[in-house]
Each structure stands twice: as C-alpha cells, then as structure tokens.
Amino acid sequence: MLVKDAGEKMGLKLLAGKTGTDRELTGVYICDLLSWVMAHGNKGDAWITVQTHSNIIAVAALLELSCIIVPEEVEVEEDTLQKAEDEGVAVYQSSISAYGIAKELYKMGIE
Amino acid sequence: MEDIKYVFEVEKDDFVRAGETSSKIKKTLRELGIDSSIIRKISIATYEAEMNIVIHSLGGQIVLEITPGTIKITASDRGPGIADVELAMKEGYSTASDRVREMGFGAGMGLPNMKKCSDRFCVTSSEGKGTYIVIEVDLKAGE
Ligand SMILES: Nc1ncnc2c1ncn2[C@@H]1O[C@H](COP(=O)(O)OP(=O)(O)OP(=O)(O)O)[C@@H](O)[C@H]1O
Ligand SMILES: [Mg+2]
C-alpha cells in the first residue's frame, strides 16, 4: 500500500514531506529509542514515535522507512518539518494512540 | 573503482546537523552504485558513530574510505575517551544524560549496532584521550 493511501484512509494529518508519500508502506515499527529503531526497523516500515526532534528524520531517511506517524496529536518542531521536506520523509500526525494506529494499519492488510 | 577518501567534521552537541554526515555518506555510496544491503550496514554504523561523537565526545571527525574490496569508516574524536571499552560494548550500558535520554538516545545499543553491521570492527579508547573506531564492510566480488 502507498503511504498516501494509508494516510488518507486513516484520516491522518500530513505535517510535511509530501514527496515521500509515494513510498510503499510494508510494515510498522513502534519505538521511541533511536538506536533500537536503528537496529530493528526495516525499509518500508511506518514508524510510530513520540520523538519529534529533527534527528528522527535522519533515522527515517537512513533506514528508508516509509513514513513517521506521531500519535495523540503530539506537536512536531518546525525544524523537524523543514528537514522532512528537504529529505522527502512524510510526517503524519494522528489523534489516536500508537496501538490504535497499528490496529488500523493491520486492518488495511499491513501484517 | 579508484580509491576514494572523504573527511567529515562532526561537532559536539550539534543536534540539528547530527545525522548529516551519515546521510552524505549514504548518498555517496548510492551514487557509486554500491549494493543496498551494504549501504544499509554502513548507514547504521556511521549514524551510531556520528551520534556518539555528538553526544559523548568533545567533537571529532568521520572518514570514509572506499577501496576496491572494502568500505572503511573511521570515527575519531578529541576525548574524553572511554574508561572501560568492554563495558561500553555491552548492550544496555549507557552514561547518557537525562536530557539526551528524553530525546530517545541512551539505549546503550550504538556500539553493539556498529559491531553487528561490520565485517571488522575495532574500538580503541582510553580515559583522557580520544576514542578511535574503525568499521569495515567488505564489498562482494564484482562490485
Ligand atoms: N565517542 C565516545 N566518547 C566517549 N564516550 C563514548 C563514546 N562513544 C560511546 N561512549 C560511551 O559508551 C557508552 C555506550 O555507547 P553506545 O553508543 O553503545 O550507547 P549510548 O550512546 O549511550 O546509547 P545509544 O547509542 O543507544 O543511543 C556511552 O554511553 C558512553 O559512555
Ligand atoms: Mg550511542
């Protein structure tokens, strides 16, 4: 499934990185420890995290994650969004919890 | 392929630019058409080395060297060094401050990640002096 289709279906708010929304979303990874994500995240994963500083964009770009989703209306810093634009990493905001987002993605066939 | 060498300076505490060196190295390897699984290993190891210089050191540099058979990353800094390297290599060991832990650093996984991603890995450090890390990943035949 494409990132943009998943985002639309779930009613996620795209904060930045529209050029990244054409990526293929193939999995989900939930973690707020960056080197843990570095060790276990896979290419194509949607990364759900409450971390919002600009380094998350570096992590997502290096691992070729499909997008970042912040849960529960967490606010994302302006310089993070700027970097997301520059690197073409889609950053979405959701009103529901990390578990809720994962459940939605599962229902859409991301297993 | 001709031998290539690039040097990148990494500043301490510069969280805005942190990750740029790893990202530049990844782009360089991509332009050279290096295999994506090798790029992934180098990206992860370089990122961890870069973040350690930003978070734990007084600043340093990362050198990328590409020879026909190998990609070599050397991360060196000006101190303060690691007192017990064996302990620092243990998964979960971290001296990260509360401030950087809140940012999601400090899982104590960086050095183990570097080792896992390398074909050869070496840390040399002592208290009061700098830390010197060599990460090597072999290119497959034909690259
Ligand atoms: N370049 C360095 N200079 C000084 N100390 C270092 C350096 N690199 C690592 N260390 C020490 O080794 C410890 C373990 O490093 P490691 O990268 O494995 O974990 P971390 O950086 O604390 O957390 P994480 O990488 O998971 O965010 C650090 O907490 C720090 O005490
Ligand atoms: Mg580290």
mmCIF file of C-alpha atoms and ligand atoms in Angstrom:
data_model
loop_
_atom_site.group_PDB
_atom_site.id
_atom_site.type_symbol
_atom_site.label_atom_id
_atom_site.label_comp_id
_atom_site.label_asym_id
_atom_site.label_seq_id
_atom_site.Cartn_x
_atom_site.Cartn_y
_atom_site.Cartn_z
ATOM 1 C CA MET A 1 0.000 0.000 0.000
ATOM 2 C CA LEU A 2 1.208 3.533 -0.724
ATOM 3 C CA VAL A 3 1.856 5.840 2.226
ATOM 4 C CA LYS A 4 -0.573 8.429 0.845
ATOM 5 C CA ASP A 5 -3.381 5.873 0.537
ATOM 6 C CA ALA A 6 -2.875 4.687 4.106
ATOM 7 C CA GLY A 7 -2.725 8.287 5.353
ATOM 8 C CA GLU A 8 -5.911 9.190 3.567
ATOM 9 C CA LYS A 9 -7.817 6.097 4.665
ATOM 10 C CA MET A 10 -6.888 6.666 8.298
ATOM 11 C CA GLY A 11 -7.576 10.395 8.149
ATOM 12 C CA LEU A 12 -4.036 11.249 9.236
ATOM 13 C CA LYS A 13 -2.873 14.847 9.073
ATOM 14 C CA LEU A 14 0.163 15.276 6.796
ATOM 15 C CA LEU A 15 2.521 17.723 8.532
ATOM 16 C CA ALA A 16 5.383 17.631 5.999
ATOM 17 C CA GLY A 17 7.196 15.621 3.361
ATOM 18 C CA LYS A 18 4.508 15.239 0.690
ATOM 19 C CA THR A 19 7.103 13.958 -1.812
ATOM 20 C CA GLY A 20 7.619 10.954 0.460
ATOM 21 C CA THR A 21 4.011 9.830 0.333
ATOM 22 C CA ASP A 22 4.524 7.784 -2.834
ATOM 23 C CA ARG A 23 6.613 5.250 -0.951
ATOM 24 C CA GLU A 24 5.402 1.732 -0.345
ATOM 25 C CA LEU A 25 4.272 1.095 3.259
ATOM 26 C CA THR A 26 5.082 -2.514 4.077
ATOM 27 C CA GLY A 27 5.333 -2.753 7.880
ATOM 28 C CA VAL A 28 5.048 -0.947 11.201
ATOM 29 C CA TYR A 29 7.605 -0.274 13.896
ATOM 30 C CA ILE A 30 6.799 1.358 17.258
ATOM 31 C CA CYS A 31 9.639 2.591 19.467
ATOM 32 C CA ASP A 32 10.997 5.837 20.915
ATOM 33 C CA LEU A 33 14.611 4.721 21.386
ATOM 34 C CA LEU A 34 16.549 5.759 18.316
ATOM 35 C CA SER A 35 19.312 3.177 18.331
ATOM 36 C CA TRP A 36 16.712 0.484 18.958
ATOM 37 C CA VAL A 37 14.895 1.616 15.817
ATOM 38 C CA MET A 38 18.246 1.721 14.020
ATOM 39 C CA ALA A 39 18.808 -1.933 14.954
ATOM 40 C CA HIS A 40 15.346 -3.325 14.244
ATOM 41 C CA GLY A 41 13.486 -1.006 11.872
ATOM 42 C CA ASN A 42 13.024 -2.256 8.320
ATOM 43 C CA LYS A 43 12.839 -0.487 4.992
ATOM 44 C CA GLY A 44 9.205 0.395 4.278
ATOM 45 C CA ASP A 45 8.101 0.462 7.916
ATOM 46 C CA ALA A 46 5.774 3.189 9.127
ATOM 47 C CA TRP A 47 7.488 4.414 12.312
ATOM 48 C CA ILE A 48 5.210 5.434 15.155
ATOM 49 C CA THR A 49 7.010 7.571 17.738
ATOM 50 C CA VAL A 50 6.526 10.436 20.189
ATOM 51 C CA GLN A 51 10.058 11.722 19.448
ATOM 52 C CA THR A 52 9.770 14.942 17.461
ATOM 53 C CA HIS A 53 13.290 16.451 17.202
ATOM 54 C CA SER A 54 14.921 16.681 13.788
ATOM 55 C CA ASN A 55 17.106 13.604 14.252
ATOM 56 C CA ILE A 56 14.076 11.349 13.637
ATOM 57 C CA ILE A 57 14.196 12.448 10.002
ATOM 58 C CA ALA A 58 17.810 11.300 9.736
ATOM 59 C CA VAL A 59 16.834 7.905 11.169
ATOM 60 C CA ALA A 60 13.879 7.520 8.801
ATOM 61 C CA ALA A 61 15.923 8.583 5.765
ATOM 62 C CA LEU A 62 18.882 6.332 6.582
ATOM 63 C CA LEU A 63 16.674 3.276 7.086
ATOM 64 C CA GLU A 64 14.346 4.189 4.196
ATOM 65 C CA LEU A 65 11.326 3.921 6.483
ATOM 66 C CA SER A 66 8.117 4.698 4.611
ATOM 67 C CA CYS A 67 6.864 7.468 6.932
ATOM 68 C CA ILE A 68 6.738 8.760 10.506
ATOM 69 C CA ILE A 69 3.444 8.921 12.409
ATOM 70 C CA VAL A 70 3.212 10.805 15.697
ATOM 71 C CA PRO A 71 0.267 9.642 17.842
ATOM 72 C CA GLU A 72 -2.175 11.516 20.064
ATOM 73 C CA GLU A 73 -1.723 14.933 18.482
ATOM 74 C CA VAL A 74 1.884 15.297 19.561
ATOM 75 C CA GLU A 75 3.259 18.568 18.148
ATOM 76 C CA VAL A 76 6.309 18.372 15.873
ATOM 77 C CA GLU A 77 9.030 21.053 15.875
ATOM 78 C CA GLU A 78 9.321 23.376 12.889
ATOM 79 C CA ASP A 79 12.948 22.443 12.101
ATOM 80 C CA THR A 80 11.945 18.768 12.048
ATOM 81 C CA LEU A 81 9.241 19.514 9.492
ATOM 82 C CA GLN A 82 11.694 21.560 7.431
ATOM 83 C CA LYS A 83 14.116 18.640 7.394
ATOM 84 C CA ALA A 84 11.268 16.284 6.472
ATOM 85 C CA GLU A 85 10.560 18.495 3.440
ATOM 86 C CA ASP A 86 14.242 18.538 2.460
ATOM 87 C CA GLU A 87 14.668 14.777 2.801
ATOM 88 C CA GLY A 88 11.251 13.813 1.426
ATOM 89 C CA VAL A 89 10.151 11.961 4.555
ATOM 90 C CA ALA A 90 6.386 12.054 5.157
ATOM 91 C CA VAL A 91 5.445 13.042 8.730
ATOM 92 C CA TYR A 92 1.866 12.457 9.805
ATOM 93 C CA GLN A 93 0.011 13.330 12.986
ATOM 94 C CA SER A 94 -2.771 11.151 14.370
ATOM 95 C CA SER A 95 -5.297 11.819 17.106
ATOM 96 C CA ILE A 96 -5.276 8.218 18.328
ATOM 97 C CA SER A 97 -2.728 6.118 20.249
ATOM 98 C CA ALA A 98 0.209 4.172 18.804
ATOM 99 C CA TYR A 99 -1.716 0.957 19.391
ATOM 100 C CA GLY A 100 -4.792 2.384 17.678
ATOM 101 C CA ILE A 101 -2.722 3.377 14.629
ATOM 102 C CA ALA A 102 -1.124 -0.072 14.466
ATOM 103 C CA LYS A 103 -4.579 -1.686 14.652
ATOM 104 C CA GLU A 104 -5.830 0.468 11.774
ATOM 105 C CA LEU A 105 -2.819 -0.431 9.644
ATOM 106 C CA TYR A 106 -3.322 -4.103 10.449
ATOM 107 C CA LYS A 107 -6.931 -3.886 9.288
ATOM 108 C CA MET A 108 -5.684 -2.445 5.991
ATOM 109 C CA GLY A 109 -3.580 -5.530 5.447
ATOM 110 C CA ILE A 110 -0.219 -4.491 6.929
ATOM 111 C CA GLU A 111 0.558 -7.653 8.862
ATOM 112 C CA MET B 1 36.980 1.770 -8.978
ATOM 113 C CA GLU B 2 39.581 4.282 -7.803
ATOM 114 C CA ASP B 3 40.259 4.683 -4.114
ATOM 115 C CA ILE B 4 38.108 7.415 -2.580
ATOM 116 C CA LYS B 5 38.544 9.276 0.686
ATOM 117 C CA TYR B 6 36.215 11.823 2.273
ATOM 118 C CA VAL B 7 36.612 13.592 5.615
ATOM 119 C CA PHE B 8 33.629 14.986 7.575
ATOM 120 C CA GLU B 9 33.854 17.114 10.721
ATOM 121 C CA VAL B 10 31.328 16.299 13.463
ATOM 122 C CA GLU B 11 30.589 18.902 16.159
ATOM 123 C CA LYS B 12 29.677 18.051 19.722
ATOM 124 C CA ASP B 13 26.109 18.832 20.847
ATOM 125 C CA ASP B 14 25.038 19.857 17.353
ATOM 126 C CA PHE B 15 21.714 18.020 17.276
ATOM 127 C CA VAL B 16 20.395 19.999 14.326
ATOM 128 C CA ARG B 17 23.139 18.840 11.949
ATOM 129 C CA ALA B 18 23.533 15.441 13.612
ATOM 130 C CA GLY B 19 22.957 12.729 11.042
ATOM 131 C CA GLU B 20 24.144 14.835 8.091
ATOM 132 C CA THR B 21 27.469 13.062 7.800
ATOM 133 C CA SER B 22 25.780 9.645 7.724
ATOM 134 C CA SER B 23 23.325 10.948 5.179
ATOM 135 C CA LYS B 24 26.108 12.336 2.934
ATOM 136 C CA ILE B 25 27.998 9.061 3.165
ATOM 137 C CA LYS B 26 24.876 7.125 2.245
ATOM 138 C CA LYS B 27 24.285 9.356 -0.793
ATOM 139 C CA THR B 28 27.903 8.970 -1.893
ATOM 140 C CA LEU B 29 27.689 5.171 -1.714
ATOM 141 C CA ARG B 30 24.412 5.218 -3.580
ATOM 142 C CA GLU B 31 25.865 7.297 -6.396
ATOM 143 C CA LEU B 32 28.669 4.770 -6.669
ATOM 144 C CA GLY B 33 26.085 2.018 -7.126
ATOM 145 C CA ILE B 34 27.086 0.090 -4.009
ATOM 146 C CA ASP B 35 24.774 -2.799 -3.070
ATOM 147 C CA SER B 36 21.833 -1.651 -0.923
ATOM 148 C CA SER B 37 22.428 -4.176 1.877
ATOM 149 C CA ILE B 38 25.976 -2.838 2.261
ATOM 150 C CA ILE B 39 24.727 0.761 2.209
ATOM 151 C CA ARG B 40 22.289 -0.130 4.977
ATOM 152 C CA LYS B 41 25.026 -1.572 7.208
ATOM 153 C CA ILE B 42 27.316 1.406 6.644
ATOM 154 C CA SER B 43 24.437 3.859 7.219
ATOM 155 C CA ILE B 44 23.507 2.310 10.562
ATOM 156 C CA ALA B 45 27.090 2.015 11.805
ATOM 157 C CA THR B 46 28.015 5.533 10.673
ATOM 158 C CA TYR B 47 24.908 7.046 12.241
ATOM 159 C CA GLU B 48 25.704 5.431 15.599
ATOM 160 C CA ALA B 49 29.337 6.573 15.429
ATOM 161 C CA GLU B 50 28.267 10.082 14.459
ATOM 162 C CA MET B 51 25.708 10.351 17.264
ATOM 163 C CA ASN B 52 28.255 9.135 19.795
ATOM 164 C CA ILE B 53 30.642 11.906 18.737
ATOM 165 C CA VAL B 54 27.799 14.459 19.037
ATOM 166 C CA ILE B 55 26.554 13.173 22.399
ATOM 167 C CA HIS B 56 29.558 11.784 24.255
ATOM 168 C CA SER B 57 32.652 13.493 22.852
ATOM 169 C CA LEU B 58 34.252 16.895 22.511
ATOM 170 C CA GLY B 59 33.918 16.686 18.736
ATOM 171 C CA GLY B 60 35.748 14.803 16.047
ATOM 172 C CA GLN B 61 35.601 13.547 12.513
ATOM 173 C CA ILE B 62 34.416 10.685 10.372
ATOM 174 C CA VAL B 63 36.449 9.460 7.420
ATOM 175 C CA LEU B 64 35.010 7.395 4.574
ATOM 176 C CA GLU B 65 37.448 5.347 2.518
ATOM 177 C CA ILE B 66 36.466 3.179 -0.382
ATOM 178 C CA THR B 67 38.939 0.728 -1.862
ATOM 179 C CA PRO B 68 38.184 -1.974 -4.441
ATOM 180 C CA GLY B 69 37.283 -4.568 -1.800
ATOM 181 C CA THR B 70 36.146 -2.653 1.256
ATOM 182 C CA ILE B 71 34.318 0.324 2.668
ATOM 183 C CA LYS B 72 36.036 1.700 5.721
ATOM 184 C CA ILE B 73 34.638 4.210 8.215
ATOM 185 C CA THR B 74 36.960 5.729 10.790
ATOM 186 C CA ALA B 75 35.378 7.768 13.594
ATOM 187 C CA SER B 76 37.781 9.617 15.857
ATOM 188 C CA ASP B 77 37.288 12.304 18.468
ATOM 189 C CA ARG B 78 39.233 14.606 20.779
ATOM 190 C CA GLY B 79 38.102 12.964 24.022
ATOM 191 C CA PRO B 80 37.193 12.403 26.809
ATOM 192 C CA GLY B 81 37.581 8.738 25.859
ATOM 193 C CA ILE B 82 36.015 5.587 27.271
ATOM 194 C CA ALA B 83 37.424 4.218 30.552
ATOM 195 C CA ASP B 84 36.182 0.643 30.097
ATOM 196 C CA VAL B 85 35.642 -0.265 26.450
ATOM 197 C CA GLU B 86 34.430 -3.785 27.235
ATOM 198 C CA LEU B 87 31.710 -2.399 29.493
ATOM 199 C CA ALA B 88 30.717 0.252 26.927
ATOM 200 C CA MET B 89 30.272 -2.505 24.322
ATOM 201 C CA LYS B 90 27.598 -4.236 26.445
ATOM 202 C CA GLU B 91 24.034 -3.837 25.196
ATOM 203 C CA GLY B 92 22.166 -1.500 27.516
ATOM 204 C CA TYR B 93 25.222 0.212 29.003
ATOM 205 C CA SER B 94 24.970 3.985 28.704
ATOM 206 C CA THR B 95 26.173 7.084 30.503
ATOM 207 C CA ALA B 96 23.797 9.338 28.522
ATOM 208 C CA SER B 97 22.326 12.291 30.439
ATOM 209 C CA ASP B 98 18.620 12.603 31.214
ATOM 210 C CA ARG B 99 18.388 15.355 28.610
ATOM 211 C CA VAL B 100 19.526 13.148 25.724
ATOM 212 C CA ARG B 101 17.612 10.137 27.083
ATOM 213 C CA GLU B 102 14.440 12.190 26.741
ATOM 214 C CA MET B 103 15.348 12.577 23.072
ATOM 215 C CA GLY B 104 15.460 8.803 22.707
ATOM 216 C CA PHE B 105 19.223 8.333 22.898
ATOM 217 C CA GLY B 106 20.924 6.260 25.578
ATOM 218 C CA ALA B 107 19.555 2.774 24.936
ATOM 219 C CA GLY B 108 23.160 1.573 25.061
ATOM 220 C CA MET B 109 22.780 -0.022 21.641
ATOM 221 C CA GLY B 110 25.007 2.189 19.493
ATOM 222 C CA LEU B 111 28.329 0.372 19.840
ATOM 223 C CA PRO B 112 26.689 -3.103 19.611
ATOM 224 C CA ASN B 113 24.834 -1.913 16.475
ATOM 225 C CA MET B 114 28.118 -0.785 14.900
ATOM 226 C CA LYS B 115 29.705 -4.131 15.616
ATOM 227 C CA LYS B 116 26.766 -6.076 14.183
ATOM 228 C CA CYS B 117 26.886 -4.093 10.963
ATOM 229 C CA SER B 118 30.647 -4.544 10.437
ATOM 230 C CA ASP B 119 32.725 -7.312 8.963
ATOM 231 C CA ARG B 120 35.611 -5.942 11.032
ATOM 232 C CA PHE B 121 35.169 -3.613 13.981
ATOM 233 C CA CYS B 122 37.622 -2.106 16.394
ATOM 234 C CA VAL B 123 37.366 0.440 19.228
ATOM 235 C CA THR B 124 40.459 1.961 20.754
ATOM 236 C CA SER B 125 39.985 4.382 23.612
ATOM 237 C CA SER B 126 41.339 5.426 26.945
ATOM 238 C CA GLU B 127 40.253 7.955 29.512
ATOM 239 C CA GLY B 128 41.617 11.420 28.911
ATOM 240 C CA LYS B 129 42.386 10.603 25.298
ATOM 241 C CA GLY B 130 40.082 10.254 22.337
ATOM 242 C CA THR B 131 38.083 7.350 21.002
ATOM 243 C CA TYR B 132 39.060 5.776 17.698
ATOM 244 C CA ILE B 133 36.652 3.444 15.925
ATOM 245 C CA VAL B 134 37.208 1.521 12.709
ATOM 246 C CA ILE B 135 34.278 -0.072 10.893
ATOM 247 C CA GLU B 136 34.894 -2.135 7.777
ATOM 248 C CA VAL B 137 32.360 -3.731 5.461
ATOM 249 C CA ASP B 138 33.530 -5.906 2.581
ATOM 250 C CA LEU B 139 32.169 -5.437 -0.901
ATOM 251 C CA LYS B 140 31.014 -8.554 -2.640
ATOM 252 C CA ALA B 141 33.017 -9.800 -5.578
ATOM 253 C CA GLY B 142 32.235 -7.879 -8.750
ATOM 254 C CA GLU B 143 31.489 -4.529 -7.108
HETATM 255 N N1 LIG C 1 32.882 8.744 21.251
HETATM 256 C C1 LIG C 1 32.705 8.499 22.560
HETATM 257 N N2 LIG C 1 33.349 9.232 23.503
HETATM 258 C C2 LIG C 1 33.179 8.986 24.827
HETATM 259 N N3 LIG C 1 32.371 8.019 25.306
HETATM 260 C C3 LIG C 1 31.702 7.251 24.416
HETATM 261 C C4 LIG C 1 31.831 7.448 23.000
HETATM 262 N N4 LIG C 1 31.075 6.515 22.381
HETATM 263 C C5 LIG C 1 30.484 5.800 23.346
HETATM 264 N N5 LIG C 1 30.860 6.220 24.581
HETATM 265 C C6 LIG C 1 30.463 5.627 25.881
HETATM 266 O O1 LIG C 1 29.981 4.308 25.651
HETATM 267 C C7 LIG C 1 28.608 4.205 26.091
HETATM 268 C C8 LIG C 1 27.863 3.235 25.200
HETATM 269 O O2 LIG C 1 27.756 3.772 23.890
HETATM 270 P P1 LIG C 1 26.549 3.309 22.953
HETATM 271 O O3 LIG C 1 26.604 4.048 21.682
HETATM 272 O O4 LIG C 1 26.544 1.824 22.886
HETATM 273 O O5 LIG C 1 25.260 3.735 23.805
HETATM 274 P P2 LIG C 1 24.661 5.199 24.037
HETATM 275 O O6 LIG C 1 25.271 6.150 23.071
HETATM 276 O O7 LIG C 1 24.791 5.527 25.469
HETATM 277 O O8 LIG C 1 23.138 4.970 23.689
HETATM 278 P P3 LIG C 1 22.503 4.764 22.221
HETATM 279 O O9 LIG C 1 23.638 4.661 21.251
HETATM 280 O O10 LIG C 1 21.726 3.504 22.312
HETATM 281 O O11 LIG C 1 21.649 5.959 21.988
HETATM 282 C C9 LIG C 1 28.096 5.624 26.103
HETATM 283 O O12 LIG C 1 27.020 5.805 26.974
HETATM 284 C C10 LIG C 1 29.344 6.402 26.558
HETATM 285 O O13 LIG C 1 29.529 6.273 27.955
HETATM 286 MG MG MG C 2 25.367 5.729 21.056
#
